[in-house]
Structures are given as structure tokens and as C-alpha cells.
Short mmCIF file of C-alpha atoms and ligand atoms in Angstrom, two decimals:
data_model
loop_
_atom_site.label_atom_id
_atom_site.label_comp_id
_atom_site.label_asym_id
_atom_site.label_seq_id
_atom_site.Cartn_x
_atom_site.Cartn_y
_atom_site.Cartn_z
CA MET A 1 0.52 -39.84 -17.06
CA ASN A 2 -2.34 -37.51 -16.23
CA GLU A 3 -0.70 -34.57 -17.96
CA TYR A 4 -0.41 -36.78 -21.00
CA ASP A 5 -4.11 -37.75 -20.77
CA SER A 6 -5.13 -34.11 -20.35
CA ALA A 7 -3.22 -33.23 -23.48
CA ARG A 8 -5.01 -36.03 -25.37
CA LEU A 9 -8.37 -34.77 -24.07
CA ALA A 10 -7.53 -31.24 -25.16
CA ALA A 11 -6.72 -32.65 -28.63
CA ILE A 12 -10.12 -34.35 -28.79
CA LEU A 13 -11.86 -31.07 -27.81
CA GLU A 14 -9.92 -29.04 -30.35
CA LEU A 15 -10.69 -31.54 -33.13
CA ASN A 16 -14.39 -30.90 -32.35
CA GLY A 17 -14.04 -27.16 -32.76
CA ALA A 18 -13.41 -26.11 -29.14
CA SER A 19 -10.62 -23.74 -28.19
CA PRO A 20 -8.83 -23.09 -24.82
CA ALA A 21 -10.67 -20.63 -22.57
CA PHE A 22 -7.59 -19.98 -20.33
CA LYS A 23 -9.84 -18.97 -17.37
CA PRO A 24 -12.54 -21.14 -15.80
CA GLU A 25 -14.93 -18.13 -15.77
CA LYS A 26 -14.74 -17.94 -19.57
CA ALA A 27 -15.19 -21.65 -20.20
CA ASP A 28 -18.30 -23.45 -21.55
CA ILE A 29 -16.79 -26.87 -20.83
CA ILE A 30 -14.66 -27.73 -17.81
CA LEU A 31 -13.17 -31.21 -17.58
CA VAL A 32 -11.49 -32.10 -14.30
CA ASN A 33 -8.88 -34.84 -14.77
CA THR A 34 -8.41 -36.69 -11.47
CA CYS A 35 -5.99 -39.02 -9.69
CA SER A 36 -6.90 -41.71 -7.14
CA VAL A 37 -3.49 -42.94 -6.13
CA ARG A 38 -3.73 -41.44 -2.63
CA ALA A 39 -6.79 -40.24 -0.69
CA LYS A 40 -5.35 -36.73 -0.61
CA ALA A 41 -5.40 -36.51 -4.42
CA GLU A 42 -9.08 -37.36 -4.46
CA GLU A 43 -9.88 -35.02 -1.60
CA SER A 44 -8.19 -32.03 -3.30
CA ALA A 45 -9.91 -32.79 -6.63
CA ILE A 46 -13.27 -32.78 -4.88
CA ALA A 47 -12.53 -29.47 -3.20
CA ARG A 48 -11.55 -28.00 -6.60
CA ILE A 49 -14.73 -29.37 -8.23
CA TRP A 50 -16.89 -27.75 -5.47
CA ASP A 51 -15.17 -24.43 -6.26
CA LEU A 52 -16.41 -24.69 -9.82
CA LYS A 53 -20.10 -24.99 -8.81
CA LYS A 54 -20.58 -21.20 -8.53
CA LEU A 55 -19.57 -20.77 -12.20
CA LYS A 56 -22.78 -22.59 -13.16
CA THR A 57 -24.89 -19.70 -11.80
CA GLU A 58 -23.04 -17.28 -14.05
CA ASN A 59 -22.98 -19.50 -17.14
CA LYS A 60 -26.13 -21.61 -17.44
CA GLY A 61 -24.72 -23.52 -20.43
CA LEU A 62 -21.51 -24.56 -18.57
CA LYS A 63 -20.84 -28.27 -18.63
CA ILE A 64 -18.63 -29.79 -15.94
CA GLY A 65 -17.31 -33.31 -16.25
CA VAL A 66 -15.07 -35.40 -14.01
CA LEU A 67 -12.62 -37.64 -15.82
CA GLY A 68 -9.61 -39.77 -14.83
CA CYS A 69 -9.18 -42.40 -12.16
CA MET A 70 -11.60 -40.95 -9.64
CA ALA A 71 -14.40 -41.32 -12.22
CA LYS A 72 -13.56 -44.98 -12.38
CA ASN A 73 -12.91 -45.47 -8.65
CA ARG A 74 -16.00 -43.73 -7.34
CA GLY A 75 -18.26 -44.16 -10.37
CA GLU A 76 -21.91 -43.09 -10.15
CA SER A 77 -21.58 -42.19 -6.41
CA LEU A 78 -19.67 -39.04 -7.56
CA LEU A 79 -22.84 -37.81 -9.26
CA LYS A 80 -24.72 -38.21 -5.99
CA ASP A 81 -22.02 -36.44 -3.94
CA LEU A 82 -21.56 -33.68 -6.51
CA PRO A 83 -25.11 -33.28 -7.95
CA PHE A 84 -24.19 -30.23 -10.11
CA LEU A 85 -21.88 -32.37 -12.29
CA ASP A 86 -23.02 -32.99 -15.86
CA PHE A 87 -21.18 -36.25 -16.35
CA ILE A 88 -18.35 -38.50 -15.27
CA LEU A 89 -16.09 -40.40 -17.71
CA PRO A 90 -13.50 -42.98 -16.74
CA PRO A 91 -10.24 -43.37 -18.70
CA ASP A 92 -11.38 -46.39 -20.70
CA GLU A 93 -14.35 -44.45 -22.12
CA TYR A 94 -12.72 -41.27 -23.45
CA GLN A 95 -13.82 -42.13 -26.99
CA LYS A 96 -17.37 -41.21 -25.84
CA LEU A 97 -16.41 -37.59 -25.17
CA PRO A 98 -17.43 -36.12 -28.60
CA GLU A 99 -20.86 -37.79 -28.25
CA ILE A 100 -21.39 -36.45 -24.74
CA LEU A 101 -20.25 -32.88 -25.43
CA PHE A 102 -21.01 -32.31 -29.06
CA GLN A 103 -23.78 -34.90 -29.71
CA LYS A 104 -21.56 -36.45 -32.37
CA THR A 105 -22.83 -39.93 -33.14
CA GLU A 106 -20.49 -40.75 -36.03
CA PRO A 107 -17.19 -42.40 -35.05
CA ALA A 108 -14.69 -39.93 -33.55
CA PRO A 109 -12.09 -38.66 -36.01
CA GLN A 110 -8.60 -40.07 -35.59
CA THR A 111 -7.10 -38.02 -32.75
CA PRO A 112 -3.40 -37.52 -32.41
CA PHE A 113 -2.26 -39.94 -29.75
CA ALA A 114 -0.39 -37.21 -27.86
CA LYS A 115 -0.53 -33.51 -28.05
CA LEU A 116 2.80 -31.95 -27.32
CA THR A 117 3.11 -30.62 -23.84
CA ASN A 118 5.37 -27.84 -25.04
CA LYS A 119 7.34 -27.01 -28.10
CA TYR A 120 10.49 -29.05 -27.35
CA SER A 121 9.38 -32.08 -25.38
CA ALA A 122 6.72 -34.76 -25.95
CA PHE A 123 5.21 -37.39 -23.72
CA ILE A 124 4.65 -40.62 -25.59
CA ALA A 125 2.63 -43.34 -23.77
CA ILE A 126 3.89 -46.80 -24.83
CA GLN A 127 2.02 -48.76 -22.16
CA SER A 128 -1.40 -48.48 -20.59
CA GLY A 129 -2.58 -50.28 -17.45
CA CYS A 130 -0.49 -52.35 -15.06
CA ASN A 131 -0.32 -56.05 -14.23
CA MET A 132 1.85 -55.81 -11.11
CA ARG A 133 -0.68 -55.59 -8.31
CA CYS A 134 1.53 -54.05 -5.64
CA ALA A 135 -0.50 -54.58 -2.46
CA TYR A 136 -1.13 -50.89 -1.78
CA CYS A 137 -1.81 -49.65 -5.24
CA ILE A 138 -5.11 -48.74 -6.90
CA VAL A 139 -3.72 -48.18 -10.39
CA PRO A 140 -4.38 -51.76 -11.72
CA TYR A 141 -8.02 -51.47 -10.61
CA VAL A 142 -8.65 -48.14 -12.27
CA ARG A 143 -6.40 -48.49 -15.32
CA GLY A 144 -6.89 -52.16 -16.13
CA ARG A 145 -4.64 -54.83 -17.59
CA GLU A 146 -1.41 -53.72 -19.20
CA GLN A 147 -1.27 -53.19 -22.93
CA TYR A 148 1.73 -52.25 -25.01
CA ARG A 149 1.46 -50.03 -28.02
CA GLU A 150 2.67 -51.16 -31.44
CA PRO A 151 6.25 -49.93 -32.14
CA SER A 152 5.49 -48.56 -35.61
CA SER A 153 2.79 -46.28 -34.25
CA ILE A 154 5.15 -45.08 -31.42
CA LEU A 155 7.95 -44.35 -33.86
CA LYS A 156 5.67 -42.62 -36.36
CA GLU A 157 4.38 -40.36 -33.60
CA ILE A 158 7.90 -39.47 -32.46
CA GLU A 159 8.91 -38.72 -36.08
CA SER A 160 6.04 -36.31 -36.53
CA ALA A 161 6.86 -34.73 -33.13
CA THR A 162 10.45 -34.07 -34.24
CA VAL A 163 9.24 -32.55 -37.49
CA ALA A 164 7.22 -30.14 -35.31
CA GLY A 165 10.44 -29.17 -33.45
CA VAL A 166 10.43 -31.57 -30.51
CA SER A 167 13.84 -32.86 -29.42
CA GLU A 168 13.16 -34.44 -26.03
CA ILE A 169 11.08 -37.62 -25.88
CA VAL A 170 9.61 -38.95 -22.63
CA LEU A 171 8.28 -42.55 -22.92
CA LEU A 172 5.47 -43.26 -20.45
CA GLY A 173 4.14 -46.38 -18.77
CA GLN A 174 3.57 -47.75 -15.24
CA THR A 175 6.30 -50.35 -15.75
CA VAL A 176 7.69 -48.74 -18.86
CA ASN A 177 10.88 -50.81 -19.11
CA GLY A 178 8.82 -54.02 -19.12
CA TYR A 179 7.73 -53.01 -22.64
CA ARG A 180 7.73 -55.84 -25.15
CA TYR A 181 5.95 -56.22 -28.47
CA LYS A 182 6.17 -59.45 -30.49
CA GLY A 183 9.73 -60.13 -29.36
CA LEU A 184 10.87 -56.50 -29.45
CA SER A 185 12.30 -55.50 -26.08
CA PHE A 186 12.31 -52.10 -24.38
CA ALA A 187 16.05 -51.72 -25.07
CA GLU A 188 15.46 -52.42 -28.76
CA LEU A 189 12.61 -49.86 -28.87
CA LEU A 190 14.89 -47.30 -27.21
CA LYS A 191 17.56 -47.94 -29.87
CA GLN A 192 15.02 -47.25 -32.58
CA VAL A 193 13.81 -44.07 -30.88
CA ALA A 194 17.45 -42.89 -30.56
CA SER A 195 17.98 -43.42 -34.32
CA ILE A 196 15.24 -40.92 -35.23
CA LYS A 197 16.66 -37.70 -36.64
CA GLY A 198 15.95 -34.74 -34.37
CA VAL A 199 15.69 -36.76 -31.16
CA GLU A 200 18.30 -35.35 -28.74
CA ARG A 201 17.25 -36.50 -25.30
CA ILE A 202 15.30 -39.54 -24.27
CA ARG A 203 13.77 -40.14 -20.85
CA PHE A 204 11.32 -42.80 -19.62
CA VAL A 205 8.96 -42.94 -16.62
CA SER A 206 8.37 -45.09 -14.53
CA PRO A 207 10.70 -48.00 -14.89
CA HIS A 208 10.39 -50.96 -12.49
CA PRO A 209 13.53 -52.51 -10.86
CA ILE A 210 12.61 -56.05 -12.02
CA HIS A 211 12.91 -55.01 -15.68
CA TYR A 212 16.52 -53.84 -15.60
CA THR A 213 18.02 -56.43 -17.92
CA SER A 214 21.72 -56.44 -18.71
CA GLU A 215 20.73 -55.48 -22.27
CA LEU A 216 18.97 -52.36 -20.97
CA LEU A 217 21.83 -51.40 -18.57
CA ALA A 218 24.38 -51.76 -21.35
CA LEU A 219 22.32 -49.54 -23.59
CA LEU A 220 21.87 -46.88 -20.92
CA MET A 221 25.62 -46.69 -20.65
CA SER A 222 26.33 -46.53 -24.35
CA GLU A 223 23.55 -44.52 -25.95
CA LYS A 224 24.38 -40.85 -25.45
CA LYS A 225 20.86 -39.67 -26.35
CA ILE A 226 19.38 -41.42 -23.30
CA ALA A 227 19.56 -38.83 -20.51
CA PRO A 228 21.64 -39.85 -17.50
CA HIS A 229 18.66 -39.75 -15.14
CA VAL A 230 16.13 -42.24 -13.93
CA HIS A 231 13.12 -41.99 -11.69
CA LEU A 232 13.15 -45.43 -10.09
CA PRO A 233 10.58 -45.86 -7.30
CA ALA A 234 12.02 -47.86 -4.39
CA GLN A 235 9.04 -47.50 -1.99
CA SER A 236 10.92 -48.98 1.00
CA GLY A 237 14.42 -49.98 2.06
CA SER A 238 13.22 -52.94 4.07
CA ASN A 239 13.08 -56.42 2.47
CA SER A 240 10.27 -57.51 4.74
CA VAL A 241 8.13 -54.46 3.80
CA LEU A 242 8.99 -54.81 0.11
CA LYS A 243 7.79 -58.41 0.37
CA LYS A 244 4.50 -57.36 1.96
CA MET A 245 4.10 -54.68 -0.68
CA LYS A 246 4.62 -57.40 -3.32
CA ARG A 247 7.20 -55.29 -5.11
CA GLN A 248 9.11 -58.42 -6.29
CA TYR A 249 12.63 -57.09 -5.70
CA THR A 250 14.94 -56.79 -2.73
CA ARG A 251 16.80 -53.80 -1.34
CA GLU A 252 20.02 -55.43 -2.65
CA ALA A 253 18.66 -55.87 -6.18
CA TYR A 254 17.52 -52.24 -6.14
CA LEU A 255 20.89 -50.98 -4.93
CA SER A 256 22.75 -53.03 -7.53
CA ILE A 257 20.96 -51.07 -10.33
CA ALA A 258 21.82 -47.77 -8.64
CA GLU A 259 25.39 -48.89 -8.17
CA ALA A 260 25.74 -49.92 -11.82
CA LEU A 261 24.51 -46.50 -12.99
CA ARG A 262 26.62 -44.53 -10.58
CA SER A 263 29.78 -46.46 -11.27
CA PHE A 264 29.26 -45.70 -14.93
CA ASN A 265 28.63 -42.05 -14.18
CA PRO A 266 28.89 -40.80 -10.52
CA LEU A 267 26.59 -37.88 -11.39
CA TYR A 268 23.91 -40.16 -12.84
CA GLY A 269 20.65 -38.66 -11.57
CA ILE A 270 18.55 -41.14 -9.58
CA THR A 271 15.25 -40.02 -8.07
CA THR A 272 12.71 -42.22 -6.34
CA ASP A 273 9.31 -42.60 -4.58
CA ILE A 274 9.10 -43.63 -0.91
CA ILE A 275 6.07 -44.72 1.15
CA CYS A 276 6.30 -44.23 4.92
CA GLY A 277 4.16 -46.00 7.50
CA TYR A 278 3.08 -49.04 5.47
CA PRO A 279 0.86 -51.26 7.64
CA GLY A 280 2.95 -53.08 10.17
CA GLU A 281 6.15 -51.14 9.34
CA THR A 282 8.30 -51.23 12.51
CA GLU A 283 10.75 -48.55 13.59
CA GLU A 284 13.57 -50.89 12.51
CA GLU A 285 12.04 -51.45 9.07
CA PHE A 286 11.54 -47.68 8.68
CA LYS A 287 15.17 -47.11 9.61
CA GLU A 288 16.14 -49.39 6.74
CA THR A 289 14.39 -46.88 4.41
CA LEU A 290 16.48 -44.08 5.97
CA SER A 291 19.61 -46.18 5.42
CA LEU A 292 18.53 -46.86 1.80
CA LEU A 293 18.40 -43.11 1.19
CA GLN A 294 21.92 -42.82 2.71
CA GLU A 295 23.30 -45.65 0.60
CA ALA A 296 21.59 -44.84 -2.68
CA ARG A 297 22.26 -41.07 -2.39
CA PHE A 298 19.15 -40.12 -4.33
CA ASP A 299 19.21 -36.78 -6.16
CA GLY A 300 15.57 -36.27 -5.15
CA ALA A 301 12.53 -38.17 -4.00
CA PHE A 302 8.69 -38.01 -3.86
CA MET A 303 7.87 -39.06 -0.32
CA PHE A 304 4.41 -40.12 0.79
CA ALA A 305 2.63 -41.25 3.93
CA TYR A 306 0.89 -44.59 3.22
CA SER A 307 -2.72 -43.98 2.18
CA PRO A 308 -5.12 -47.02 2.33
CA ARG A 309 -7.01 -47.45 -0.93
CA GLU A 310 -10.24 -49.32 -0.68
CA GLY A 311 -10.21 -52.64 -2.54
CA THR A 312 -6.44 -53.10 -2.47
CA PRO A 313 -5.06 -55.99 -0.36
CA SER A 314 -3.16 -53.74 2.05
CA ALA A 315 -6.29 -51.73 2.88
CA SER A 316 -7.58 -54.71 4.89
CA GLU A 317 -4.33 -55.00 6.92
CA LYS A 318 -4.98 -54.60 10.63
CA GLU A 319 -1.62 -53.35 11.93
CA LEU A 320 -2.11 -49.74 11.03
CA ILE A 321 0.42 -47.07 11.89
CA THR A 322 -1.18 -44.00 13.48
CA GLU A 323 -1.53 -40.91 11.33
CA GLU A 324 0.75 -39.04 13.79
CA GLU A 325 3.47 -41.66 13.44
CA LYS A 326 3.16 -41.74 9.68
CA LYS A 327 3.51 -37.97 9.59
CA SER A 328 6.55 -38.10 11.83
CA ARG A 329 8.25 -40.79 9.70
CA LEU A 330 7.44 -38.80 6.58
CA GLN A 331 9.09 -35.76 8.10
CA ARG A 332 12.18 -37.78 8.99
CA VAL A 333 12.63 -39.02 5.40
CA ILE A 334 11.99 -35.57 4.00
CA ASP A 335 14.64 -34.03 6.28
CA LEU A 336 17.21 -36.66 5.46
CA GLN A 337 16.51 -36.53 1.76
CA HIS A 338 16.74 -32.76 1.64
CA SER A 339 20.25 -32.84 3.03
CA ILE A 340 21.25 -35.55 0.47
CA THR A 341 19.59 -33.63 -2.37
CA LEU A 342 21.71 -30.60 -1.39
CA GLU A 343 24.95 -32.67 -1.27
CA ARG A 344 24.15 -34.12 -4.68
CA ALA A 345 23.51 -30.61 -6.08
CA LYS A 346 26.88 -29.40 -4.73
CA LEU A 347 28.64 -32.05 -6.83
CA MET A 348 27.50 -30.09 -9.89
CA LEU A 349 29.36 -26.92 -8.93
CA GLY A 350 32.00 -25.89 -11.46
CA ARG A 351 30.80 -28.30 -14.08
CA GLN A 352 30.27 -27.62 -17.76
CA GLU A 353 26.76 -28.68 -18.64
CA ARG A 354 24.46 -28.63 -21.66
CA ILE A 355 20.99 -27.56 -20.49
CA LEU A 356 17.67 -27.56 -22.36
CA LEU A 357 15.94 -24.23 -21.92
CA GLU A 358 12.35 -24.73 -20.72
CA LYS A 359 10.90 -21.32 -19.96
CA LEU A 360 11.49 -17.80 -18.79
CA SER A 361 11.42 -17.67 -15.00
CA ARG A 362 8.03 -16.45 -13.69
CA ARG A 363 9.68 -14.85 -10.71
CA ASN A 364 12.33 -12.97 -12.59
CA SER A 365 11.99 -12.26 -16.30
CA SER A 366 15.75 -11.75 -16.65
CA GLU A 367 16.32 -15.44 -15.94
CA TRP A 368 15.61 -18.66 -17.78
CA ILE A 369 14.92 -22.11 -16.33
CA GLY A 370 16.51 -25.15 -17.93
CA LYS A 371 17.32 -28.80 -17.16
CA THR A 372 20.61 -30.67 -17.22
CA GLY A 373 20.77 -34.18 -18.68
CA ASN A 374 20.70 -35.60 -15.11
CA PHE A 375 17.43 -33.68 -14.59
CA LYS A 376 18.56 -30.85 -12.38
CA LYS A 377 16.88 -27.53 -12.57
CA VAL A 378 19.16 -24.67 -13.59
CA ILE A 379 18.62 -20.91 -13.48
CA ILE A 380 20.59 -18.92 -16.06
CA PRO A 381 20.65 -15.20 -16.86
CA ALA A 382 18.58 -14.47 -19.99
CA GLN A 383 20.20 -13.65 -23.31
CA PRO A 384 18.36 -12.20 -26.34
CA SER A 385 19.02 -15.32 -28.37
CA PHE A 386 17.40 -17.66 -25.78
CA LYS A 387 14.37 -19.62 -26.90
CA GLU A 388 12.30 -22.47 -25.48
CA GLY A 389 13.78 -25.76 -26.55
CA MET A 390 17.29 -24.41 -27.15
CA TYR A 391 20.34 -26.31 -25.87
CA VAL A 392 22.80 -24.04 -24.12
CA ASP A 393 26.28 -24.83 -22.80
CA CYS A 394 26.89 -23.37 -19.43
CA VAL A 395 28.99 -23.54 -16.30
CA ILE A 396 27.34 -24.23 -12.96
CA GLU A 397 28.64 -21.66 -10.56
CA GLY A 398 26.27 -21.47 -7.59
CA LEU A 399 23.32 -22.81 -5.74
CA LYS A 400 20.14 -21.15 -4.49
CA GLY A 401 18.50 -23.69 -2.20
CA HIS A 402 18.65 -26.86 -4.27
CA THR A 403 18.56 -25.02 -7.58
CA LEU A 404 21.66 -24.72 -9.68
CA GLN A 405 22.73 -21.26 -10.90
CA ALA A 406 24.64 -21.09 -14.16
CA ARG A 407 26.33 -18.71 -16.54
CA THR A 408 26.65 -19.20 -20.24
CA SER A 409 30.00 -20.70 -21.34
CA THR A 410 32.22 -18.39 -23.37
CA PHE A 411 32.37 -21.01 -26.10
CA ASN A 412 28.64 -21.42 -26.30
CA PHE A 413 27.28 -22.96 -29.50
CA GLY A 414 23.67 -23.10 -28.30
CA CYS A 415 21.42 -24.11 -31.09
CA THR A 416 17.74 -24.68 -31.68
CA ILE A 417 17.02 -28.19 -32.75
N1 SAH B 1 4.16 -47.51 -11.48
C1 SAH B 1 4.96 -46.76 -10.63
C2 SAH B 1 4.25 -46.00 -9.55
C3 SAH B 1 2.96 -45.35 -9.87
S1 SAH B 1 2.07 -44.67 -8.50
C4 SAH B 1 5.88 -47.74 -9.89
O1 SAH B 1 5.51 -48.89 -9.64
O2 SAH B 1 6.99 -47.42 -9.58
C5 SAH B 1 3.12 -43.32 -8.02
C6 SAH B 1 3.62 -43.46 -6.63
O3 SAH B 1 2.56 -43.20 -5.73
C7 SAH B 1 4.19 -44.78 -6.21
O4 SAH B 1 5.52 -44.94 -6.58
C8 SAH B 1 4.03 -44.78 -4.70
O5 SAH B 1 5.19 -44.26 -4.06
C9 SAH B 1 2.87 -43.86 -4.47
N2 SAH B 1 1.66 -44.59 -4.02
C10 SAH B 1 0.94 -45.42 -4.71
N3 SAH B 1 -0.06 -45.98 -3.94
C11 SAH B 1 0.08 -45.38 -2.74
C12 SAH B 1 -0.63 -45.52 -1.48
N4 SAH B 1 -1.65 -46.34 -1.36
N5 SAH B 1 -0.20 -44.76 -0.45
C13 SAH B 1 0.88 -43.89 -0.56
N6 SAH B 1 1.56 -43.78 -1.72
C14 SAH B 1 1.19 -44.46 -2.77
FE1 SF4 B 2 0.95 -49.55 -8.88
FE2 SF4 B 2 3.33 -49.19 -10.04
FE3 SF4 B 2 2.86 -51.39 -8.61
FE4 SF4 B 2 1.68 -51.03 -10.97
S1 SF4 B 2 3.87 -51.29 -10.59
S2 SF4 B 2 0.73 -51.81 -9.16
S3 SF4 B 2 1.35 -48.85 -10.96
S4 SF4 B 2 2.95 -49.25 -7.85
#
């Protein structure tokens, strides 16, 4: 979501005549886009902002602004803590940027809703805000009530992205599959996206388990353009913890979605988010998270120690787990998940896969990096014809760590879309 916002901000700057500086030392404007979801994200942003202070002595005209959720969460107090900042701007006030930076008082020109993140793939936000109020989460406070974007504007944006060469579309929202607009469901929107010429792969982040309707599941199993991968945050494997978190689903309901997807395609990629050490989480409840990992056989996971966020209901819970215990539980889920990730990767060996080439490897310029439909990273020896955004048929023949190694198929009809 933040990458998407940064791209939008870059588009606003460029529309006002600015161009990328590539190095902070060369910049006249530095905008730091921040995240508040965990304390660590805010702390590392603050450390990065302090690092920028010295650039002001070299370039007196340099303007530094802090944007994103931390600007909303900490507000004016940021200006006191970081007195060298020129301004802060929360996400709901980005339209003021031209006035602040370029003294433009006339209404901002129509900005493209999304700037492409690269040549072949585009993030398209279809929902802003969130109405869920999970007990630990700051997002609803900093991003506001949920709003869904009008389908015609979404489809128009995707059409122009495909004309510019994009073939992979990633729909974004905090509960993206809860999308609805005047009777149009998320599944119906997906169908319309899939019918656009030039769209080859569709992904969406983050869906919420309560919005897996039978209509959506049926579409995921029949529409070939929808990639066989989902990032479906589970947070915990314990029903009592899920209840305290106010997640509104049970472990069984979560697992039934995973089971439906895997019985349709055993290699369906399922990744998740896990929080360890939620207030009051007992060893038994934590073990239920470990057993969820075993049962769901996730292809990968983002795993976090619980971080209390001021103002959220769970921040006032008394039964806190010590930092040491949280760290130890986090390490236990990481260790278990790593072994499962490896096992899931091994299932790919010997398979014929169509990968989307993303970029030349930074470590080794004779190799390219690509992604399978089920969202696994693949390394493949470079060929002169390879280009960003090209689909290449390959055979998975090895593993380096968790990363798949491939060779091009002899009957390769790779093409640029
Ligand atoms: N809307 C998404 C999640 C967005 S936040 C969803 O509901 O699935 C991204 C992830 O950050 C969450 O899935 C959760 O695992 C983690 N997270 C959010 N708040 C947190 C907190 N207070 N402490 C630790 N992790 C947190
Ligand atoms: Fe936060 Fe996601 Fe829950 Fe919304 S659905 S409150 S973004 S964790």
C-alpha cells in the first residue's frame, strides 16, 4: 500500500515539474513515506529521518517532509521531535502537496491514480481505509473509514496500464475482497478485470477470510488469469486469541478456505501474516498457531512479535507477554515456517512453469529473477532475448535456499505482452 502511495506522490511531483534525483545528496525535496503498523516501523523511519538532517547543511534549500501514517499518528509532535523537518502531511491531505512545495494555489491537476511500479505490473488501489477494527491494529485510526473506488475508474486505469505494456494487475485494499460498489461484488469486478485485453495475471492483497464467498471461490478456481496465490493473513491459530483480536473468523473457517484452494490445486500458493505474543496468549494458545502452520502448510509467512499501538483496544490489555517470551515465540514460528517453506518449494522440482521475468539479478548479471503464478521466486540463466515483463516457460530443476532454480524449456515460446 505504501509503495503504491509513494508512486502516486512521485506522480504528483513529476506533474509539477520535479524529476527523480536518485541520490538523497542530489535532492531538493525529500519525502519520507512512513508506516505505523508496528513500533519498529516508526522507530526505523525516525532513524532514517535523523540521517537526512546533515544534508540540510550542504543544501540550504532542501525541503524534508514526513508523509504516511506516522504523520497522522504522531501529528504535530513530530515537528517538535524532529525540528529540522519542513512539514508533515498525513495520507488524507496529499492534495495539499503542490501548494506546500510549489506554492500552487490553483486546484491540483488531475493526477494519475497510480503510477506504474515497473513496466509489467501495476498496483491498483480499489479500497482505502478499513472498517474492521481488529483490536491490535492502528490502520483504521490512521487511514479512516473504508471507501471503495468506482468500478469504471478502476477499469479505465487498468486499460491504460495495459496499453502502456502492463500485464500483471495487483488490486489493493485492507480487506480487498470485501469490495462492493452499488451491488457489484469483488468477484464480479475480478471478472471484468480479467476480460480486459492485455491482462495476463491478476493478484489481490490483502483479502480477509470473512469475505471468501462461494462466488469468489468458484471464480478463483475457474478464471485462469487469477494467479494461484493468495496472501491471507491468519494472525493466530487459536480461536480464543482470534476472538480477543476481533478477527471475526475461527481457525476452522480459515482452514476451510485453505483446504478449498489446495484441493483445487495442491500447489496453490498460500502465504500469511502471524502475530506472536498477543496479550494474554498462553503457551497452549501459541502452540495452536504452530499447529495451524503445520496444518495449513503455508508457502511463506510474515511473522511479527505483537507491538502495542497506542489508542487501540489491545494496547490497554494488562496481561502482557514479556519481550523475551515474544522474541522466543517469534523464533519458534520462524523456524517451523522455514522448514515448511522449504518443503513447499521442493514440491516445485521438476515442474514446467511459466514465469514472469522481473529483473536481472543484482548479484549475478548472468541470471534473471522471475515469479511463478503461485508467487515463488525463480532464478534462471539469462538469455539475450530476455526482457522485463516477458513470460518464459521453464523447468524447475533445483533449489538454492528457498529459491527455485530453473532452465528454459526447449519448447519455449516466451513472448512480451
Ligand atoms: N488488512 C490486513 C493487514 C494489514 S496490517 C489484514 O487484516 O489482513 C499488516 C500486518 O501487520 C497484519 O496482518 C498483522 O500481522 C501485522 N500487524 C498489525 N498490527 C500489528 C501489531 N500491533 N503488532 C504486530 N503486528 C501487527
Ligand atoms: Fe487492521 Fe487489517 Fe484488521 Fe483492518 S482488517 S483493522 S487493516 S488488521
